[in-house]
């Protein structure tokens, strides 16, 4: 991103009720990733998880991504009192889809040819979790972390 683009993106993180929360994921190795809670809608008690990234490819597949999403679910449901959290994932990203499904997200639908990438179009699944589904999975989810994050910070 250019500096102006980044500044515009970060504008939504400011104030007492931001529409976006940007987090860095910290583990024993240091900062390992990034995750965002976007489109925070307090009136409808909903938000969207986006930009989930474990930066170092050597750290992928170790459960960090699931731990990051789980922590943001805790923030969204337990601290912000949201009713619904959704996300979008490219339909070919089988590892991410499996991760989100294991965490309790439900596929709601497929948005065909949503993003133009080069000369082709990519489709995405929309997935979501509701607060009662989170409450049912919360204890089991916390106990099943393959790797523990030290923190997820804004």
C-alpha positions as a Python dict, from the first residue, in 0.01 Angstrom:
ca = {
    (1, 'X'): (0, 0, 0),
    (2, 'X'): (108, 354, -60),
    (3, 'X'): (136, 577, 247),
    (4, 'X'): (-191, 756, 163),
    (5, 'X'): (-375, 425, 118),
    (6, 'X'): (-246, 296, 451),
    (7, 'X'): (-343, 619, 627),
    (8, 'X'): (-696, 600, 485),
    (9, 'X'): (-723, 236, 596),
    (10, 'X'): (-607, 322, 948),
    (11, 'X'): (-857, 609, 982),
    (12, 'X'): (-1125, 351, 1062),
    (13, 'X'): (-929, 228, 1365),
    (14, 'X'): (-953, 558, 1551),
    (15, 'X'): (-1202, 689, 1802),
    (16, 'X'): (-1404, 532, 2082),
    (17, 'X'): (-1608, 307, 1848),
    (18, 'X'): (-1382, 219, 1555),
    (19, 'X'): (-1523, 45, 1248),
    (20, 'X'): (-1199, -154, 1215),
    (21, 'X'): (-961, -316, 1460),
    (22, 'X'): (-617, -416, 1333),
    (23, 'X'): (-415, -671, 1531),
    (24, 'X'): (-66, -814, 1521),
    (25, 'X'): (-25, -1171, 1643),
    (26, 'X'): (262, -1234, 1882),
    (27, 'X'): (407, -1573, 1973),
    (28, 'X'): (736, -1693, 2120),
    (29, 'X'): (896, -1627, 1779),
    (30, 'X'): (788, -1262, 1792),
    (31, 'X'): (531, -1096, 1565),
    (32, 'X'): (408, -1377, 1343),
    (33, 'X'): (99, -1242, 1175),
    (34, 'X'): (-179, -997, 1117),
    (35, 'X'): (-559, -1011, 1142),
    (36, 'X'): (-837, -753, 1123),
    (37, 'X'): (-1193, -719, 1247),
    (38, 'X'): (-1362, -495, 988),
    (39, 'X'): (-1701, -341, 919),
    (40, 'X'): (-1784, -336, 1289),
    (41, 'X'): (-2154, -251, 1298),
    (42, 'X'): (-2261, -192, 1657),
    (43, 'X'): (-2628, -132, 1567),
    (44, 'X'): (-2657, -475, 1403),
    (45, 'X'): (-2389, -630, 1627),
    (46, 'X'): (-2188, -770, 1337),
    (47, 'X'): (-1837, -759, 1190),
    (48, 'X'): (-1614, -924, 931),
    (49, 'X'): (-1280, -1096, 990),
    (50, 'X'): (-1031, -1011, 716),
    (51, 'X'): (-666, -1004, 617),
    (52, 'X'): (-567, -1314, 815),
    (53, 'X'): (-198, -1371, 756),
    (54, 'X'): (79, -1576, 915),
    (55, 'X'): (375, -1405, 754),
    (56, 'X'): (659, -1659, 766),
    (57, 'X'): (571, -1961, 548),
    (58, 'X'): (775, -2180, 785),
    (59, 'X'): (524, -2099, 1063),
    (60, 'X'): (216, -2190, 859),
    (61, 'X'): (32, -2515, 928),
    (62, 'X'): (114, -2500, 1299),
    (63, 'X'): (-219, -2373, 1429),
    (64, 'X'): (-129, -2006, 1455),
    (65, 'X'): (-397, -1896, 1208),
    (66, 'X'): (-666, -2081, 1404),
    (67, 'X'): (-538, -1929, 1729),
    (68, 'X'): (-547, -1579, 1575),
    (69, 'X'): (-904, -1623, 1451),
    (70, 'X'): (-1010, -1771, 1786),
    (71, 'X'): (-869, -1469, 1972),
    (72, 'X'): (-1049, -1225, 1741),
    (73, 'X'): (-1371, -1424, 1794),
    (74, 'X'): (-1321, -1378, 2170),
    (75, 'X'): (-1279, -1004, 2120),
    (76, 'X'): (-1578, -979, 1889),
    (77, 'X'): (-1823, -1193, 2082),
    (78, 'X'): (-1705, -1155, 2441),
    (79, 'X'): (-1575, -797, 2448),
    (80, 'X'): (-1773, -620, 2174),
    (81, 'X'): (-2091, -827, 2235),
    (82, 'X'): (-2139, -901, 1865),
    (83, 'X'): (-2411, -1135, 1741),
    (84, 'X'): (-2253, -1231, 1407),
    (85, 'X'): (-1901, -1248, 1267),
    (86, 'X'): (-1842, -1340, 905),
    (87, 'X'): (-1552, -1375, 666),
    (88, 'X'): (-1482, -1431, 299),
    (89, 'X'): (-1237, -1692, 172),
    (90, 'X'): (-1132, -1781, -183),
    (91, 'X'): (-1297, -2109, -282),
    (92, 'X'): (-961, -2268, -371),
    (93, 'X'): (-807, -2196, -29),
    (94, 'X'): (-886, -2541, 108),
    (95, 'X'): (-659, -2509, 414),
    (96, 'X'): (-831, -2189, 528),
    (97, 'X'): (-1178, -2331, 462),
    (98, 'X'): (-1092, -2639, 669),
    (99, 'X'): (-956, -2419, 949),
    (100, 'X'): (-1264, -2196, 959),
    (101, 'X'): (-1500, -2495, 943),
    (102, 'X'): (-1317, -2664, 1231),
    (103, 'X'): (-1353, -2342, 1433),
    (104, 'X'): (-1729, -2352, 1377),
    (105, 'X'): (-1787, -2122, 1082),
    (106, 'X'): (-2069, -2221, 848),
    (107, 'X'): (-2056, -2173, 470),
    (108, 'X'): (-2350, -1953, 376),
    (109, 'X'): (-2288, -1930, 6),
    (110, 'X'): (-2047, -1894, -282),
    (111, 'X'): (-2003, -1562, -458),
    (112, 'X'): (-1903, -1654, -810),
    (113, 'X'): (-1633, -1462, -997),
    (114, 'X'): (-1623, -1189, -731),
    (115, 'X'): (-1263, -1072, -777),
    (116, 'X'): (-1076, -1015, -1102),
    (117, 'X'): (-716, -1128, -1064),
    (118, 'X'): (-514, -1077, -1379),
    (119, 'X'): (-706, -1234, -1663),
    (120, 'X'): (-923, -1460, -1449),
    (121, 'X'): (-1194, -1428, -1187),
    (122, 'X'): (-1186, -1580, -840),
    (123, 'X'): (-1488, -1695, -641),
    (124, 'X'): (-1526, -1676, -264),
    (125, 'X'): (-1725, -1847, 7),
    (126, 'X'): (-1898, -1637, 268),
    (127, 'X'): (-1879, -1805, 608),
    (128, 'X'): (-2020, -1692, 942),
    (129, 'X'): (-2058, -1774, 1308),
    (130, 'X'): (-2333, -1655, 1543),
    (131, 'X'): (-2296, -1576, 1911),
    (132, 'X'): (-2480, -1890, 2031),
    (133, 'X'): (-2254, -2106, 1812),
    (134, 'X'): (-1949, -1936, 1963),
    (135, 'X'): (-2081, -1995, 2316),
    (136, 'X'): (-2117, -2368, 2242),
    (137, 'X'): (-1764, -2397, 2101),
    (138, 'X'): (-1576, -2155, 2324),
    (139, 'X'): (-1439, -2394, 2586),
    (140, 'X'): (-1349, -2669, 2341),
    (141, 'X'): (-1189, -2418, 2102),
    (142, 'X'): (-960, -2268, 2364),
    (143, 'X'): (-841, -2611, 2476),
    (144, 'X'): (-755, -2731, 2124),
    (145, 'X'): (-497, -2468, 2022),
    (146, 'X'): (-204, -2638, 1853),
    (147, 'X'): (14, -2338, 1935),
    (148, 'X'): (-40, -2068, 2192),
    (149, 'X'): (-16, -1707, 2094),
    (150, 'X'): (146, -1481, 2346),
    (151, 'X'): (-91, -1201, 2249),
    (152, 'X'): (-301, -1038, 1980),
    (153, 'X'): (-267, -660, 2007),
    (154, 'X'): (-413, -356, 1842),
}
